[in-house]
């Protein structure tokens, strides 16, 4: 059967497709009704009795996929855009090196693929603005496809936009960086001009410029971004470019901060240290900040609605001579309670003890700690234990990334052996572990270590140096529930590197087969 050259929609369907409103509360029923009308038009044009329900058995449309109700297809396709957390914009952006021209943040999220499957799917894809509302742009020295960008923006209708923009200046700059007059990608201004025409729909933006912010962005005015919830703005790759040469930066942030919907953000250190009082801290729920510890404690009392804190000590990622701020100025001694904080991620050069000592976090469920060279600044495990006791929280996830053999493992075991970790379900260990770790975690009901991490269900190890079989013995000991003792079973074990030589016919395969019956998912990779 040949396909018709044109499908005629009803006037109501055509009007709805071109003027679709994305308020799910008031329009979803009407939306589904119009989609069904579109499908009926397709069926009539193809002379197919029914796509839903019972299609004629001698047609291609008798396949189960063509009998799915539109509501089900809509829900399935909606999973492509099921990103409630815009804090980490999806990516990496599709670059011009990819033959397939798209602005989808990820190849698996490309609505253009849906539109190429069949006429029914194409009608649904092109008629659903939310599918086109996540846009990723990698601006290189090649001329961007502005028509493609305009087409995506048109198809997105009135839907809130999530935008990732990454600028490259490769080919525009010589070997030396001109700090007096930094270069910029000439196409960036053109892209930003097009995007700014839709700034009233910006919901989440992640703008990463190479050397400077285009002057055109100074046209953003306070009050022009009513939907903006998440803002990530990086004005340049290198901190050694002088902050004074970036005049549009403060104007852009003034516009971002004016949005009463703004709750999440990422700010550069020099902007933060110069404008602490201009940021609406009391409204924020999720932040990623690189700033001095003293500055952090200056603003923490205002962050009473904070749920997710990612703090980076600048001395952990920058050379001290690049930081134009007083080194290690004294911090406030006043304790701080953050009643709603659930996730805490700290990256420090020295220990995190200084931060732990001053905090009370009753809602805390996840902690991620990063510190290098532990032999220079050794953390005190009792400080972290006291934080958990003081907060009376039930920690569920712990990501331990403190490096330095063998001290890091000793500190970890001291922490894990505490009763304050008894509610932990997810444990990720980045530094290497040895047989000391597997011995401590091996469950023996007749010994005291039976109560160590009694609720642990998921364990991920970056590097296991135990080659004696202790890892599998630990997994076996934790692979069954002991309801009478209140002990949970280990459900998942992941090991990225394991110093285990497996003789033929012995080792992981045998262990994995034995553990399969105990519902333990085990995966290991060998060097």
mmCIF file with all atom_site columns, C-alpha atoms in Angstrom, residues 226-411:
data_model
loop_
_atom_site.group_PDB
_atom_site.id
_atom_site.type_symbol
_atom_site.label_atom_id
_atom_site.label_alt_id
_atom_site.label_comp_id
_atom_site.label_asym_id
_atom_site.label_entity_id
_atom_site.label_seq_id
_atom_site.pdbx_PDB_ins_code
_atom_site.Cartn_x
_atom_site.Cartn_y
_atom_site.Cartn_z
_atom_site.occupancy
_atom_site.B_iso_or_equiv
_atom_site.pdbx_formal_charge
_atom_site.auth_seq_id
_atom_site.auth_comp_id
_atom_site.auth_asym_id
_atom_site.auth_atom_id
_atom_site.pdbx_PDB_model_num
ATOM 1   C CA . UNK A 1 226 ? 10.184 34.205 34.857 1.00 0.00 ? 226 UNK A CA 1
ATOM 2   C CA . UNK A 1 227 ? 10.606 30.405 34.438 1.00 0.00 ? 227 UNK A CA 1
ATOM 3   C CA . UNK A 1 228 ? 14.310 30.090 35.206 1.00 0.00 ? 228 UNK A CA 1
ATOM 4   C CA . UNK A 1 229 ? 14.944 27.478 37.912 1.00 0.00 ? 229 UNK A CA 1
ATOM 5   C CA . UNK A 1 230 ? 18.540 26.370 37.224 1.00 0.00 ? 230 UNK A CA 1
ATOM 6   C CA . UNK A 1 231 ? 21.463 28.495 36.047 1.00 0.00 ? 231 UNK A CA 1
ATOM 7   C CA . UNK A 1 232 ? 25.013 27.342 35.342 1.00 0.00 ? 232 UNK A CA 1
ATOM 8   C CA . UNK A 1 233 ? 27.302 30.030 33.922 1.00 0.00 ? 233 UNK A CA 1
ATOM 9   C CA . UNK A 1 234 ? 31.002 29.648 33.211 1.00 0.00 ? 234 UNK A CA 1
ATOM 10  C CA . UNK A 1 235 ? 32.558 32.746 31.694 1.00 0.00 ? 235 UNK A CA 1
ATOM 11  C CA . UNK A 1 236 ? 35.911 31.212 30.763 1.00 0.00 ? 236 UNK A CA 1
ATOM 12  C CA . UNK A 1 237 ? 37.930 28.008 30.884 1.00 0.00 ? 237 UNK A CA 1
ATOM 13  C CA . UNK A 1 238 ? 40.891 29.419 32.783 1.00 0.00 ? 238 UNK A CA 1
ATOM 14  C CA . UNK A 1 239 ? 40.815 31.333 36.049 1.00 0.00 ? 239 UNK A CA 1
ATOM 15  C CA . UNK A 1 240 ? 44.003 33.207 35.095 1.00 0.00 ? 240 UNK A CA 1
ATOM 16  C CA . UNK A 1 241 ? 41.981 35.386 32.716 1.00 0.00 ? 241 UNK A CA 1
ATOM 17  C CA . UNK A 1 242 ? 41.324 38.593 34.688 1.00 0.00 ? 242 UNK A CA 1
ATOM 18  C CA . UNK A 1 243 ? 37.847 38.873 36.129 1.00 0.00 ? 243 UNK A CA 1
ATOM 19  C CA . UNK A 1 244 ? 37.796 42.628 35.393 1.00 0.00 ? 244 UNK A CA 1
ATOM 20  C CA . UNK A 1 245 ? 37.716 41.875 31.654 1.00 0.00 ? 245 UNK A CA 1
ATOM 21  C CA . UNK A 1 246 ? 34.287 40.219 31.897 1.00 0.00 ? 246 UNK A CA 1
ATOM 22  C CA . UNK A 1 247 ? 31.805 43.094 32.261 1.00 0.00 ? 247 UNK A CA 1
ATOM 23  C CA . UNK A 1 248 ? 28.656 41.255 31.020 1.00 0.00 ? 248 UNK A CA 1
ATOM 24  C CA . UNK A 1 249 ? 29.002 38.596 33.733 1.00 0.00 ? 249 UNK A CA 1
ATOM 25  C CA . UNK A 1 250 ? 27.435 40.599 36.551 1.00 0.00 ? 250 UNK A CA 1
ATOM 26  C CA . UNK A 1 251 ? 24.650 41.882 34.305 1.00 0.00 ? 251 UNK A CA 1
ATOM 27  C CA . UNK A 1 252 ? 23.751 38.336 33.241 1.00 0.00 ? 252 UNK A CA 1
ATOM 28  C CA . UNK A 1 253 ? 23.715 37.092 36.831 1.00 0.00 ? 253 UNK A CA 1
ATOM 29  C CA . UNK A 1 254 ? 21.552 40.059 37.876 1.00 0.00 ? 254 UNK A CA 1
ATOM 30  C CA . UNK A 1 255 ? 18.996 38.905 35.294 1.00 0.00 ? 255 UNK A CA 1
ATOM 31  C CA . UNK A 1 256 ? 19.260 35.284 36.454 1.00 0.00 ? 256 UNK A CA 1
ATOM 32  C CA . UNK A 1 257 ? 18.873 36.228 40.124 1.00 0.00 ? 257 UNK A CA 1
ATOM 33  C CA . UNK A 1 258 ? 15.759 38.258 39.365 1.00 0.00 ? 258 UNK A CA 1
ATOM 34  C CA . UNK A 1 259 ? 13.833 35.087 38.565 1.00 0.00 ? 259 UNK A CA 1
ATOM 35  C CA . UNK A 1 260 ? 11.701 34.217 41.564 1.00 0.00 ? 260 UNK A CA 1
ATOM 36  C CA . UNK A 1 261 ? 11.789 30.589 40.387 1.00 0.00 ? 261 UNK A CA 1
ATOM 37  C CA . UNK A 1 262 ? 15.596 30.276 40.666 1.00 0.00 ? 262 UNK A CA 1
ATOM 38  C CA . UNK A 1 263 ? 16.499 27.514 43.124 1.00 0.00 ? 263 UNK A CA 1
ATOM 39  C CA . UNK A 1 264 ? 19.670 25.947 41.690 1.00 0.00 ? 264 UNK A CA 1
ATOM 40  C CA . UNK A 1 265 ? 22.937 27.384 40.470 1.00 0.00 ? 265 UNK A CA 1
ATOM 41  C CA . UNK A 1 266 ? 26.653 27.215 39.861 1.00 0.00 ? 266 UNK A CA 1
ATOM 42  C CA . UNK A 1 267 ? 28.829 30.328 40.235 1.00 0.00 ? 267 UNK A CA 1
ATOM 43  C CA . UNK A 1 268 ? 32.521 30.919 39.527 1.00 0.00 ? 268 UNK A CA 1
ATOM 44  C CA . UNK A 1 269 ? 34.750 31.635 42.492 1.00 0.00 ? 269 UNK A CA 1
ATOM 45  C CA . UNK A 1 270 ? 35.703 35.206 41.617 1.00 0.00 ? 270 UNK A CA 1
ATOM 46  C CA . UNK A 1 271 ? 32.066 36.172 41.067 1.00 0.00 ? 271 UNK A CA 1
ATOM 47  C CA . UNK A 1 272 ? 31.053 34.515 44.332 1.00 0.00 ? 272 UNK A CA 1
ATOM 48  C CA . UNK A 1 273 ? 33.759 36.155 46.421 1.00 0.00 ? 273 UNK A CA 1
ATOM 49  C CA . UNK A 1 274 ? 32.923 39.593 44.983 1.00 0.00 ? 274 UNK A CA 1
ATOM 50  C CA . UNK A 1 275 ? 29.126 39.345 45.109 1.00 0.00 ? 275 UNK A CA 1
ATOM 51  C CA . UNK A 1 276 ? 28.123 37.241 48.125 1.00 0.00 ? 276 UNK A CA 1
ATOM 52  C CA . UNK A 1 277 ? 25.354 39.652 49.063 1.00 0.00 ? 277 UNK A CA 1
ATOM 53  C CA . UNK A 1 278 ? 23.783 39.732 45.580 1.00 0.00 ? 278 UNK A CA 1
ATOM 54  C CA . UNK A 1 279 ? 22.908 36.024 45.469 1.00 0.00 ? 279 UNK A CA 1
ATOM 55  C CA . UNK A 1 280 ? 19.395 35.019 46.691 1.00 0.00 ? 280 UNK A CA 1
ATOM 56  C CA . UNK A 1 281 ? 20.699 32.341 49.064 1.00 0.00 ? 281 UNK A CA 1
ATOM 57  C CA . UNK A 1 282 ? 17.416 31.925 50.948 1.00 0.00 ? 282 UNK A CA 1
ATOM 58  C CA . UNK A 1 283 ? 15.619 30.681 47.800 1.00 0.00 ? 283 UNK A CA 1
ATOM 59  C CA . UNK A 1 284 ? 18.209 28.114 46.783 1.00 0.00 ? 284 UNK A CA 1
ATOM 60  C CA . UNK A 1 285 ? 17.723 24.364 47.218 1.00 0.00 ? 285 UNK A CA 1
ATOM 61  C CA . UNK A 1 286 ? 20.712 22.983 45.249 1.00 0.00 ? 286 UNK A CA 1
ATOM 62  C CA . UNK A 1 287 ? 24.078 24.648 44.729 1.00 0.00 ? 287 UNK A CA 1
ATOM 63  C CA . UNK A 1 288 ? 27.560 23.844 43.483 1.00 0.00 ? 288 UNK A CA 1
ATOM 64  C CA . UNK A 1 289 ? 30.076 26.401 44.755 1.00 0.00 ? 289 UNK A CA 1
ATOM 65  C CA . UNK A 1 290 ? 33.836 26.804 44.614 1.00 0.00 ? 290 UNK A CA 1
ATOM 66  C CA . UNK A 1 291 ? 34.635 29.316 47.336 1.00 0.00 ? 291 UNK A CA 1
ATOM 67  C CA . UNK A 1 292 ? 36.683 29.917 50.445 1.00 0.00 ? 292 UNK A CA 1
ATOM 68  C CA . UNK A 1 293 ? 35.545 27.958 53.508 1.00 0.00 ? 293 UNK A CA 1
ATOM 69  C CA . UNK A 1 294 ? 35.155 31.210 55.446 1.00 0.00 ? 294 UNK A CA 1
ATOM 70  C CA . UNK A 1 295 ? 32.818 32.536 52.739 1.00 0.00 ? 295 UNK A CA 1
ATOM 71  C CA . UNK A 1 296 ? 30.834 29.298 52.818 1.00 0.00 ? 296 UNK A CA 1
ATOM 72  C CA . UNK A 1 297 ? 30.120 29.693 56.521 1.00 0.00 ? 297 UNK A CA 1
ATOM 73  C CA . UNK A 1 298 ? 29.222 33.312 55.955 1.00 0.00 ? 298 UNK A CA 1
ATOM 74  C CA . UNK A 1 299 ? 26.313 32.316 53.713 1.00 0.00 ? 299 UNK A CA 1
ATOM 75  C CA . UNK A 1 300 ? 25.310 28.920 55.172 1.00 0.00 ? 300 UNK A CA 1
ATOM 76  C CA . UNK A 1 301 ? 22.963 30.431 57.808 1.00 0.00 ? 301 UNK A CA 1
ATOM 77  C CA . UNK A 1 302 ? 20.920 31.912 54.937 1.00 0.00 ? 302 UNK A CA 1
ATOM 78  C CA . UNK A 1 303 ? 20.568 28.548 53.166 1.00 0.00 ? 303 UNK A CA 1
ATOM 79  C CA . UNK A 1 304 ? 17.721 27.228 55.270 1.00 0.00 ? 304 UNK A CA 1
ATOM 80  C CA . UNK A 1 305 ? 15.966 25.653 52.258 1.00 0.00 ? 305 UNK A CA 1
ATOM 81  C CA . UNK A 1 306 ? 19.055 23.880 50.954 1.00 0.00 ? 306 UNK A CA 1
ATOM 82  C CA . UNK A 1 307 ? 18.617 20.223 49.961 1.00 0.00 ? 307 UNK A CA 1
ATOM 83  C CA . UNK A 1 308 ? 21.797 19.509 47.961 1.00 0.00 ? 308 UNK A CA 1
ATOM 84  C CA . UNK A 1 309 ? 25.209 21.090 48.686 1.00 0.00 ? 309 UNK A CA 1
ATOM 85  C CA . UNK A 1 310 ? 28.288 20.484 46.529 1.00 0.00 ? 310 UNK A CA 1
ATOM 86  C CA . UNK A 1 311 ? 31.220 22.460 47.948 1.00 0.00 ? 311 UNK A CA 1
ATOM 87  C CA . UNK A 1 312 ? 34.695 22.607 46.373 1.00 0.00 ? 312 UNK A CA 1
ATOM 88  C CA . UNK A 1 313 ? 37.635 24.044 48.264 1.00 0.00 ? 313 UNK A CA 1
ATOM 89  C CA . UNK A 1 314 ? 39.467 26.199 45.673 1.00 0.00 ? 314 UNK A CA 1
ATOM 90  C CA . UNK A 1 315 ? 42.838 25.052 46.999 1.00 0.00 ? 315 UNK A CA 1
ATOM 91  C CA . UNK A 1 316 ? 41.930 21.508 45.931 1.00 0.00 ? 316 UNK A CA 1
ATOM 92  C CA . UNK A 1 317 ? 41.706 22.481 42.256 1.00 0.00 ? 317 UNK A CA 1
ATOM 93  C CA . UNK A 1 318 ? 43.620 25.769 41.746 1.00 0.00 ? 318 UNK A CA 1
ATOM 94  C CA . UNK A 1 319 ? 47.174 26.854 42.374 1.00 0.00 ? 319 UNK A CA 1
ATOM 95  C CA . UNK A 1 320 ? 47.290 29.253 45.313 1.00 0.00 ? 320 UNK A CA 1
ATOM 96  C CA . UNK A 1 321 ? 48.943 32.024 43.252 1.00 0.00 ? 321 UNK A CA 1
ATOM 97  C CA . UNK A 1 322 ? 45.878 32.165 40.961 1.00 0.00 ? 322 UNK A CA 1
ATOM 98  C CA . UNK A 1 323 ? 43.516 32.925 43.842 1.00 0.00 ? 323 UNK A CA 1
ATOM 99  C CA . UNK A 1 324 ? 43.366 36.635 44.540 1.00 0.00 ? 324 UNK A CA 1
ATOM 100 C CA . UNK A 1 325 ? 41.828 36.239 47.990 1.00 0.00 ? 325 UNK A CA 1
ATOM 101 C CA . UNK A 1 326 ? 43.262 36.087 51.517 1.00 0.00 ? 326 UNK A CA 1
ATOM 102 C CA . UNK A 1 327 ? 44.536 32.589 52.191 1.00 0.00 ? 327 UNK A CA 1
ATOM 103 C CA . UNK A 1 328 ? 42.692 30.622 54.869 1.00 0.00 ? 328 UNK A CA 1
ATOM 104 C CA . UNK A 1 329 ? 41.042 33.510 56.631 1.00 0.00 ? 329 UNK A CA 1
ATOM 105 C CA . UNK A 1 330 ? 39.379 32.495 59.906 1.00 0.00 ? 330 UNK A CA 1
ATOM 106 C CA . UNK A 1 331 ? 35.904 30.989 59.704 1.00 0.00 ? 331 UNK A CA 1
ATOM 107 C CA . UNK A 1 332 ? 32.921 31.718 61.887 1.00 0.00 ? 332 UNK A CA 1
ATOM 108 C CA . UNK A 1 333 ? 32.750 29.610 65.034 1.00 0.00 ? 333 UNK A CA 1
ATOM 109 C CA . UNK A 1 334 ? 28.941 29.688 65.142 1.00 0.00 ? 334 UNK A CA 1
ATOM 110 C CA . UNK A 1 335 ? 27.288 26.281 64.518 1.00 0.00 ? 335 UNK A CA 1
ATOM 111 C CA . UNK A 1 336 ? 24.911 25.983 61.577 1.00 0.00 ? 336 UNK A CA 1
ATOM 112 C CA . UNK A 1 337 ? 21.824 23.809 61.261 1.00 0.00 ? 337 UNK A CA 1
ATOM 113 C CA . UNK A 1 338 ? 20.475 23.068 57.782 1.00 0.00 ? 338 UNK A CA 1
ATOM 114 C CA . UNK A 1 339 ? 17.139 21.337 58.440 1.00 0.00 ? 339 UNK A CA 1
ATOM 115 C CA . UNK A 1 340 ? 16.419 20.097 54.906 1.00 0.00 ? 340 UNK A CA 1
ATOM 116 C CA . UNK A 1 341 ? 19.881 19.202 53.599 1.00 0.00 ? 341 UNK A CA 1
ATOM 117 C CA . UNK A 1 342 ? 19.833 15.628 52.241 1.00 0.00 ? 342 UNK A CA 1
ATOM 118 C CA . UNK A 1 343 ? 22.932 15.414 50.032 1.00 0.00 ? 343 UNK A CA 1
ATOM 119 C CA . UNK A 1 344 ? 26.371 16.692 51.018 1.00 0.00 ? 344 UNK A CA 1
ATOM 120 C CA . UNK A 1 345 ? 29.351 16.534 48.618 1.00 0.00 ? 345 UNK A CA 1
ATOM 121 C CA . UNK A 1 346 ? 32.645 18.008 49.852 1.00 0.00 ? 346 UNK A CA 1
ATOM 122 C CA . UNK A 1 347 ? 35.907 18.332 47.907 1.00 0.00 ? 347 UNK A CA 1
ATOM 123 C CA . UNK A 1 348 ? 38.704 19.596 50.131 1.00 0.00 ? 348 UNK A CA 1
ATOM 124 C CA . UNK A 1 349 ? 42.478 19.971 50.127 1.00 0.00 ? 349 UNK A CA 1
ATOM 125 C CA . UNK A 1 350 ? 42.680 19.572 53.883 1.00 0.00 ? 350 UNK A CA 1
ATOM 126 C CA . UNK A 1 351 ? 40.230 17.478 55.853 1.00 0.00 ? 351 UNK A CA 1
ATOM 127 C CA . UNK A 1 352 ? 36.495 18.123 55.929 1.00 0.00 ? 352 UNK A CA 1
ATOM 128 C CA . UNK A 1 353 ? 36.597 18.084 59.743 1.00 0.00 ? 353 UNK A CA 1
ATOM 129 C CA . UNK A 1 354 ? 36.428 21.870 59.915 1.00 0.00 ? 354 UNK A CA 1
ATOM 130 C CA . UNK A 1 355 ? 33.104 21.746 58.080 1.00 0.00 ? 355 UNK A CA 1
ATOM 131 C CA . UNK A 1 356 ? 31.698 18.697 59.874 1.00 0.00 ? 356 UNK A CA 1
ATOM 132 C CA . UNK A 1 357 ? 32.415 20.235 63.275 1.00 0.00 ? 357 UNK A CA 1
ATOM 133 C CA . UNK A 1 358 ? 30.074 23.183 62.719 1.00 0.00 ? 358 UNK A CA 1
ATOM 134 C CA . UNK A 1 359 ? 27.135 21.470 61.021 1.00 0.00 ? 359 UNK A CA 1
ATOM 135 C CA . UNK A 1 360 ? 23.945 19.800 62.215 1.00 0.00 ? 360 UNK A CA 1
ATOM 136 C CA . UNK A 1 361 ? 22.021 18.055 59.431 1.00 0.00 ? 361 UNK A CA 1
ATOM 137 C CA . UNK A 1 362 ? 18.916 16.198 60.660 1.00 0.00 ? 362 UNK A CA 1
ATOM 138 C CA . UNK A 1 363 ? 17.708 15.231 57.142 1.00 0.00 ? 363 UNK A CA 1
ATOM 139 C CA . UNK A 1 364 ? 21.056 14.012 55.817 1.00 0.00 ? 364 UNK A CA 1
ATOM 140 C CA . UNK A 1 365 ? 20.881 10.784 53.757 1.00 0.00 ? 365 UNK A CA 1
ATOM 141 C CA . UNK A 1 366 ? 23.884 11.001 51.381 1.00 0.00 ? 366 UNK A CA 1
ATOM 142 C CA . UNK A 1 367 ? 27.521 12.020 51.934 1.00 0.00 ? 367 UNK A CA 1
ATOM 143 C CA . UNK A 1 368 ? 30.310 12.173 49.365 1.00 0.00 ? 368 UNK A CA 1
ATOM 144 C CA . UNK A 1 369 ? 33.771 13.178 50.617 1.00 0.00 ? 369 UNK A CA 1
ATOM 145 C CA . UNK A 1 370 ? 36.808 13.757 48.396 1.00 0.00 ? 370 UNK A CA 1
ATOM 146 C CA . UNK A 1 371 ? 40.318 14.478 49.675 1.00 0.00 ? 371 UNK A CA 1
ATOM 147 C CA . UNK A 1 372 ? 43.727 13.781 48.176 1.00 0.00 ? 372 UNK A CA 1
ATOM 148 C CA . UNK A 1 373 ? 47.040 13.175 49.955 1.00 0.00 ? 373 UNK A CA 1
ATOM 149 C CA . UNK A 1 374 ? 45.545 12.047 53.230 1.00 0.00 ? 374 UNK A CA 1
ATOM 150 C CA . UNK A 1 375 ? 49.018 11.599 54.712 1.00 0.00 ? 375 UNK A CA 1
ATOM 151 C CA . UNK A 1 376 ? 49.403 15.414 54.764 1.00 0.00 ? 376 UNK A CA 1
ATOM 152 C CA . UNK A 1 377 ? 46.061 16.163 56.429 1.00 0.00 ? 377 UNK A CA 1
ATOM 153 C CA . UNK A 1 378 ? 44.610 13.147 58.196 1.00 0.00 ? 378 UNK A CA 1
ATOM 154 C CA . UNK A 1 379 ? 40.892 13.368 59.033 1.00 0.00 ? 379 UNK A CA 1
ATOM 155 C CA . UNK A 1 380 ? 39.618 12.348 62.439 1.00 0.00 ? 380 UNK A CA 1
ATOM 156 C CA . UNK A 1 381 ? 36.879 9.674  62.015 1.00 0.00 ? 381 UNK A CA 1
ATOM 157 C CA . UNK A 1 382 ? 35.306 10.689 65.321 1.00 0.00 ? 382 UNK A CA 1
ATOM 158 C CA . UNK A 1 383 ? 34.413 14.109 63.890 1.00 0.00 ? 383 UNK A CA 1
ATOM 159 C CA . UNK A 1 384 ? 32.237 12.533 61.197 1.00 0.00 ? 384 UNK A CA 1
ATOM 160 C CA . UNK A 1 385 ? 30.680 10.136 63.700 1.00 0.00 ? 385 UNK A CA 1
ATOM 161 C CA . UNK A 1 386 ? 29.833 13.053 65.975 1.00 0.00 ? 386 UNK A CA 1
ATOM 162 C CA . UNK A 1 387 ? 28.160 14.858 63.063 1.00 0.00 ? 387 UNK A CA 1
ATOM 163 C CA . UNK A 1 388 ? 25.860 11.864 62.525 1.00 0.00 ? 388 UNK A CA 1
ATOM 164 C CA . UNK A 1 389 ? 25.141 11.519 66.241 1.00 0.00 ? 389 UNK A CA 1
ATOM 165 C CA . UNK A 1 390 ? 24.474 15.218 66.660 1.00 0.00 ? 390 UNK A CA 1
ATOM 166 C CA . UNK A 1 391 ? 22.208 15.309 63.605 1.00 0.00 ? 391 UNK A CA 1
ATOM 167 C CA . UNK A 1 392 ? 20.305 12.120 64.552 1.00 0.00 ? 392 UNK A CA 1
ATOM 168 C CA . UNK A 1 393 ? 20.028 11.328 60.864 1.00 0.00 ? 393 UNK A CA 1
ATOM 169 C CA . UNK A 1 394 ? 19.739 7.995  59.037 1.00 0.00 ? 394 UNK A CA 1
ATOM 170 C CA . UNK A 1 395 ? 22.520 7.936  56.478 1.00 0.00 ? 395 UNK A CA 1
ATOM 171 C CA . UNK A 1 396 ? 21.648 5.823  53.417 1.00 0.00 ? 396 UNK A CA 1
ATOM 172 C CA . UNK A 1 397 ? 24.541 6.492  51.018 1.00 0.00 ? 397 UNK A CA 1
ATOM 173 C CA . UNK A 1 398 ? 28.254 7.051  51.609 1.00 0.00 ? 398 UNK A CA 1
ATOM 174 C CA . UNK A 1 399 ? 30.804 7.729  48.851 1.00 0.00 ? 399 UNK A CA 1
ATOM 175 C CA . UNK A 1 400 ? 34.335 7.610  50.223 1.00 0.00 ? 400 UNK A CA 1
ATOM 176 C CA . UNK A 1 401 ? 37.048 9.148  48.030 1.00 0.00 ? 401 UNK A CA 1
ATOM 177 C CA . UNK A 1 402 ? 39.933 9.858  50.396 1.00 0.00 ? 402 UNK A CA 1
ATOM 178 C CA . UNK A 1 403 ? 43.166 8.665  48.814 1.00 0.00 ? 403 UNK A CA 1
ATOM 179 C CA . UNK A 1 404 ? 46.454 7.605  50.367 1.00 0.00 ? 404 UNK A CA 1
ATOM 180 C CA . UNK A 1 405 ? 47.444 4.002  51.134 1.00 0.00 ? 405 UNK A CA 1
ATOM 181 C CA . UNK A 1 406 ? 47.194 2.538  53.721 1.00 0.00 ? 406 UNK A CA 1
ATOM 182 C CA . UNK A 1 407 ? 45.868 5.373  55.862 1.00 0.00 ? 407 UNK A CA 1
ATOM 183 C CA . UNK A 1 408 ? 42.708 5.882  53.824 1.00 0.00 ? 408 UNK A CA 1
ATOM 184 C CA . UNK A 1 409 ? 41.565 2.287  54.362 1.00 0.00 ? 409 UNK A CA 1
ATOM 185 C CA . UNK A 1 410 ? 42.171 2.469  58.127 1.00 0.00 ? 410 UNK A CA 1
ATOM 186 C CA . UNK A 1 411 ? 40.103 5.655  58.385 1.00 0.00 ? 411 UNK A CA 1
#
